[in-house]
Short mmCIF file of N, CA, C and O in Angstrom, two decimals:
data_model
loop_
_atom_site.label_atom_id
_atom_site.label_comp_id
_atom_site.label_asym_id
_atom_site.label_seq_id
_atom_site.Cartn_x
_atom_site.Cartn_y
_atom_site.Cartn_z
N UNK A 210 23.37 -57.96 18.55
CA UNK A 210 24.75 -58.30 19.48
C UNK A 210 24.63 -59.36 20.50
O UNK A 210 24.32 -59.48 21.08
N UNK A 211 25.86 -59.81 20.86
CA UNK A 211 25.78 -60.47 21.70
C UNK A 211 27.28 -60.51 22.75
O UNK A 211 28.22 -59.87 21.36
N UNK A 212 27.49 -60.97 23.80
CA UNK A 212 28.80 -60.94 24.58
C UNK A 212 28.97 -62.83 25.01
O UNK A 212 27.95 -63.56 25.39
N UNK A 213 30.23 -62.76 25.39
CA UNK A 213 30.33 -64.11 26.13
C UNK A 213 30.73 -63.86 27.99
O UNK A 213 31.43 -62.87 28.14
N UNK A 214 29.62 -63.90 28.96
CA UNK A 214 29.62 -63.45 30.02
C UNK A 214 30.06 -65.00 30.68
O UNK A 214 29.63 -66.36 30.80
N UNK A 215 31.06 -64.78 31.64
CA UNK A 215 31.50 -65.84 33.11
C UNK A 215 30.61 -65.61 34.09
O UNK A 215 31.90 -64.01 34.52
N UNK A 216 30.91 -65.54 34.96
CA UNK A 216 30.44 -65.40 36.50
C UNK A 216 30.74 -66.39 37.05
O UNK A 216 30.82 -67.57 37.59
N UNK A 217 31.73 -65.82 38.31
CA UNK A 217 32.52 -66.93 39.08
C UNK A 217 32.23 -66.98 40.80
O UNK A 217 31.69 -65.50 40.86
N UNK A 218 32.94 -68.05 40.67
CA UNK A 218 32.46 -68.52 42.54
C UNK A 218 30.82 -68.25 42.86
O UNK A 218 30.40 -69.24 42.19
N UNK A 219 30.49 -67.32 43.88
CA UNK A 219 29.23 -67.52 44.62
C UNK A 219 28.35 -66.83 43.43
O UNK A 219 27.21 -66.98 43.48
N UNK A 220 29.13 -66.55 42.63
CA UNK A 220 27.96 -65.51 41.25
C UNK A 220 27.79 -66.91 40.44
O UNK A 220 26.77 -66.35 39.25
N UNK A 221 28.03 -67.44 39.40
CA UNK A 221 27.91 -68.82 39.26
C UNK A 221 26.23 -69.05 39.10
O UNK A 221 26.19 -69.40 37.88
N UNK A 222 25.56 -69.48 40.01
CA UNK A 222 24.50 -69.24 40.13
C UNK A 222 23.66 -68.17 39.34
O UNK A 222 22.68 -68.87 39.11
N UNK A 223 24.15 -67.00 39.04
CA UNK A 223 23.08 -66.40 38.38
C UNK A 223 23.75 -66.36 36.24
O UNK A 223 23.20 -65.66 35.72
N UNK A 224 23.99 -67.38 36.44
CA UNK A 224 25.31 -67.75 35.00
C UNK A 224 23.46 -68.28 33.98
O UNK A 224 23.26 -69.10 34.52
N UNK A 225 23.72 -67.45 32.90
CA UNK A 225 22.38 -67.60 31.83
C UNK A 225 22.35 -68.92 31.50
O UNK A 225 23.80 -68.95 31.17
N UNK A 226 21.51 -69.23 30.80
CA UNK A 226 21.69 -70.58 30.16
C UNK A 226 22.42 -70.00 28.72
O UNK A 226 23.57 -71.12 27.84
N UNK A 227 22.30 -69.23 28.18
CA UNK A 227 22.89 -68.23 26.61
C UNK A 227 23.75 -67.78 27.14
O UNK A 227 24.39 -66.84 26.50
N UNK A 228 24.81 -68.18 28.47
CA UNK A 228 26.10 -67.32 28.52
C UNK A 228 27.22 -67.05 27.46
O UNK A 228 27.72 -66.52 27.34
N UNK A 229 27.71 -68.37 26.61
CA UNK A 229 28.14 -67.89 25.96
C UNK A 229 28.10 -67.20 24.51
O UNK A 229 28.93 -66.67 23.67
N UNK A 230 26.83 -66.88 24.39
CA UNK A 230 26.46 -65.68 23.07
C UNK A 230 24.98 -65.36 23.76
O UNK A 230 23.86 -65.22 23.17
N UNK A 231 25.31 -64.32 24.95
CA UNK A 231 24.38 -63.39 25.96
C UNK A 231 23.65 -62.21 24.91
O UNK A 231 24.83 -61.37 24.61
N UNK A 232 22.56 -62.21 24.19
CA UNK A 232 22.24 -60.64 23.98
C UNK A 232 22.33 -59.87 24.06
O UNK A 232 21.58 -59.72 26.05
N UNK A 233 22.47 -58.68 24.03
CA UNK A 233 22.68 -57.60 24.55
C UNK A 233 22.29 -56.39 23.15
O UNK A 233 22.15 -56.89 22.17
N UNK A 234 21.95 -55.55 23.97
CA UNK A 234 22.25 -54.07 23.05
C UNK A 234 23.16 -53.72 22.82
O UNK A 234 23.71 -53.06 24.12
N UNK A 235 23.89 -53.10 21.84
CA UNK A 235 24.94 -51.96 21.70
C UNK A 235 24.69 -51.12 22.77
O UNK A 235 23.97 -50.08 22.98
N UNK A 236 25.80 -50.75 23.68
CA UNK A 236 25.66 -49.36 24.48
C UNK A 236 25.38 -49.61 25.76
O UNK A 236 25.72 -49.17 26.47
N UNK A 237 24.98 -51.28 25.94
CA UNK A 237 24.15 -51.26 27.36
C UNK A 237 26.07 -51.23 28.29
O UNK A 237 26.65 -51.44 27.57
N UNK A 238 25.62 -51.01 29.51
CA UNK A 238 26.41 -51.16 30.54
C UNK A 238 26.74 -52.15 30.80
O UNK A 238 25.75 -53.15 31.25
N UNK A 239 27.77 -52.63 32.12
CA UNK A 239 27.96 -53.61 32.95
C UNK A 239 26.95 -53.13 33.87
O UNK A 239 26.42 -54.80 34.12
N UNK A 240 26.62 -51.99 34.72
CA UNK A 240 25.96 -52.04 35.42
C UNK A 240 24.29 -53.00 35.07
O UNK A 240 23.24 -53.00 35.81
N UNK A 241 24.14 -52.80 33.68
CA UNK A 241 22.91 -52.77 33.24
C UNK A 241 22.48 -54.15 33.18
O UNK A 241 21.85 -54.90 33.48
N UNK A 242 23.85 -55.07 32.92
CA UNK A 242 23.67 -56.29 32.38
C UNK A 242 23.45 -56.68 33.60
O UNK A 242 23.10 -58.12 34.06
N UNK A 243 24.33 -56.29 34.90
CA UNK A 243 24.54 -56.96 36.27
C UNK A 243 22.62 -57.32 36.27
O UNK A 243 22.27 -58.06 37.61
N UNK A 244 22.27 -55.78 36.20
CA UNK A 244 20.37 -55.58 36.35
C UNK A 244 19.99 -56.69 35.84
O UNK A 244 19.34 -57.54 36.38
N UNK A 245 20.19 -56.57 34.69
CA UNK A 245 19.28 -58.58 33.78
C UNK A 245 19.58 -59.66 34.45
O UNK A 245 18.66 -59.96 34.53
N UNK A 246 20.94 -59.80 34.40
CA UNK A 246 21.36 -61.15 35.41
C UNK A 246 20.54 -61.09 36.87
O UNK A 246 20.56 -62.09 37.37
N UNK A 247 20.28 -60.43 37.59
CA UNK A 247 20.15 -60.24 38.87
C UNK A 247 20.67 -60.53 40.32
O UNK A 247 20.66 -60.70 41.06
N UNK A 248 21.66 -59.38 39.19
CA UNK A 248 23.13 -59.80 40.23
C UNK A 248 23.40 -58.04 40.95
O UNK A 248 23.16 -57.61 40.06
N UNK A 249 23.63 -58.00 41.90
CA UNK A 249 23.43 -56.78 42.85
C UNK A 249 24.67 -56.26 42.71
O UNK A 249 25.78 -56.92 43.09
N UNK A 250 24.99 -55.25 42.59
CA UNK A 250 25.86 -54.76 42.72
C UNK A 250 26.90 -54.99 43.36
O UNK A 250 28.22 -54.99 43.37
N UNK A 251 26.75 -54.69 44.56
CA UNK A 251 27.78 -54.53 45.70
C UNK A 251 28.01 -55.95 45.45
O UNK A 251 29.32 -56.67 46.86
N UNK A 252 27.33 -57.60 45.24
CA UNK A 252 28.49 -58.90 45.50
C UNK A 252 29.51 -58.52 44.06
O UNK A 252 29.85 -59.87 44.13
N UNK A 253 29.97 -57.72 43.31
CA UNK A 253 30.93 -57.68 42.11
C UNK A 253 31.70 -57.24 42.79
O UNK A 253 31.40 -55.06 43.32
N UNK A 254 32.96 -57.43 42.69
CA UNK A 254 34.39 -56.91 43.35
C UNK A 254 35.24 -56.76 41.97
O UNK A 254 35.97 -55.39 41.95
N UNK A 255 35.53 -57.72 41.15
CA UNK A 255 36.21 -57.35 39.83
C UNK A 255 35.79 -57.60 38.44
O UNK A 255 34.46 -58.87 38.40
N UNK A 256 35.56 -56.49 37.24
CA UNK A 256 34.99 -57.23 36.24
C UNK A 256 35.94 -56.71 35.04
O UNK A 256 37.28 -55.96 35.14
N UNK A 257 35.72 -58.11 34.29
CA UNK A 257 36.94 -57.50 33.27
C UNK A 257 36.29 -58.15 31.98
O UNK A 257 35.50 -58.92 31.62
N UNK A 258 36.91 -56.95 30.81
CA UNK A 258 36.41 -56.64 29.24
C UNK A 258 37.62 -56.96 28.87
O UNK A 258 38.49 -56.52 28.61
N UNK A 259 37.92 -58.48 27.96
CA UNK A 259 38.44 -58.64 27.08
C UNK A 259 39.90 -58.80 27.56
O UNK A 259 41.01 -58.43 27.32
N UNK A 260 39.84 -59.61 29.25
CA UNK A 260 40.81 -59.35 29.61
C UNK A 260 41.07 -58.33 30.47
O UNK A 260 43.16 -58.17 31.02
N UNK A 261 41.17 -57.01 29.82
CA UNK A 261 41.35 -55.96 30.59
C UNK A 261 40.40 -55.04 31.44
O UNK A 261 39.06 -55.55 31.62
N UNK A 262 41.05 -54.80 32.85
CA UNK A 262 39.96 -54.49 33.42
C UNK A 262 38.51 -53.11 33.47
O UNK A 262 39.08 -52.49 32.66
N UNK A 263 37.76 -53.47 33.89
CA UNK A 263 36.49 -52.71 33.56
C UNK A 263 35.47 -52.32 34.63
O UNK A 263 36.09 -53.02 36.18
N UNK A 264 34.32 -51.79 34.95
CA UNK A 264 33.70 -51.04 35.70
C UNK A 264 32.41 -51.79 35.52
O UNK A 264 32.00 -51.57 34.21
N UNK A 265 31.56 -50.41 36.54
CA UNK A 265 30.07 -50.52 36.26
C UNK A 265 29.46 -50.06 35.20
O UNK A 265 28.22 -50.01 34.23
N UNK A 266 30.46 -48.66 34.73
CA UNK A 266 29.89 -48.05 34.01
C UNK A 266 30.79 -48.07 32.18
O UNK A 266 30.60 -47.28 31.15
N UNK A 267 31.43 -49.49 32.03
CA UNK A 267 32.00 -49.60 30.77
C UNK A 267 30.87 -50.18 30.19
O UNK A 267 29.88 -51.04 30.57
N UNK A 268 31.13 -49.49 28.50
CA UNK A 268 30.13 -49.61 27.79
C UNK A 268 30.19 -51.18 26.83
O UNK A 268 31.07 -51.13 26.46
N UNK A 269 29.02 -51.91 26.78
CA UNK A 269 29.76 -53.15 25.36
C UNK A 269 28.93 -52.68 24.56
O UNK A 269 27.93 -52.17 24.70
N UNK A 270 29.73 -53.29 23.37
CA UNK A 270 29.22 -52.76 22.18
C UNK A 270 28.83 -54.37 20.87
O UNK A 270 28.32 -54.43 20.70
N UNK A 271 29.11 -55.58 21.87
CA UNK A 271 28.73 -56.67 21.11
C UNK A 271 30.10 -57.74 21.11
O UNK A 271 31.35 -56.94 20.45
N UNK A 272 30.35 -58.81 20.84
CA UNK A 272 31.74 -59.69 20.65
C UNK A 272 32.63 -59.63 21.88
O UNK A 272 33.53 -60.80 22.04
N UNK A 273 32.37 -59.23 23.15
CA UNK A 273 32.83 -58.83 24.33
C UNK A 273 33.43 -60.19 25.30
O UNK A 273 31.55 -61.03 24.77
N UNK A 274 34.73 -60.30 25.67
CA UNK A 274 34.32 -62.07 27.08
C UNK A 274 34.36 -60.68 28.02
O UNK A 274 35.17 -59.99 28.65
N UNK A 275 33.14 -60.68 28.87
CA UNK A 275 32.95 -60.18 30.48
C UNK A 275 32.97 -61.67 31.96
O UNK A 275 32.43 -62.69 31.17
N UNK A 276 33.95 -61.55 32.32
CA UNK A 276 34.09 -61.91 33.56
C UNK A 276 34.29 -61.18 34.96
O UNK A 276 34.33 -59.71 34.60
N UNK A 277 33.30 -62.00 35.47
CA UNK A 277 32.25 -61.07 36.64
C UNK A 277 32.93 -61.70 37.82
O UNK A 277 32.54 -63.13 38.02
N UNK A 278 33.44 -61.04 39.09
CA UNK A 278 34.13 -62.22 40.33
C UNK A 278 33.54 -61.40 41.54
O UNK A 278 33.56 -59.74 41.80
N UNK A 279 33.04 -61.40 42.42
CA UNK A 279 32.81 -61.62 43.55
C UNK A 279 33.40 -61.14 44.42
O UNK A 279 35.19 -61.63 44.45
N UNK A 280 33.89 -60.64 45.52
CA UNK A 280 34.83 -60.43 46.79
C UNK A 280 34.86 -61.48 47.67
O UNK A 280 34.01 -62.40 47.54
N UNK A 281 36.65 -62.44 47.41
CA UNK A 281 36.80 -63.39 48.06
C UNK A 281 37.59 -63.07 48.85
O UNK A 281 38.41 -62.47 49.22
N UNK A 282 37.12 -64.18 49.89
CA UNK A 282 38.33 -64.22 50.83
C UNK A 282 39.36 -65.27 50.84
O UNK A 282 38.89 -66.36 50.54
N UNK A 283 40.28 -65.09 51.93
CA UNK A 283 41.28 -66.69 51.94
C UNK A 283 42.26 -65.93 52.53
O UNK A 283 42.30 -65.15 52.77
N UNK A 284 43.29 -67.20 52.85
CA UNK A 284 44.52 -67.02 54.05
C UNK A 284 45.04 -68.01 53.38
O UNK A 284 45.61 -68.88 53.21
#
């Protein structure tokens, strides 16, 4: 199974080469995915799965588009 991963802003450095077709085992949580990518959970603010808000416990089955955003400041 594969997913499409997009890491934004300061997290983009963690984007794997295979981001468009990143292999996962069915049942992988977003928290486990972050661990595999080397991204600390406290660096993540927003998670979107197929355009809907997700969280660290969201389970992936394959085929999803996953967007991960850090906290962003601005004004």
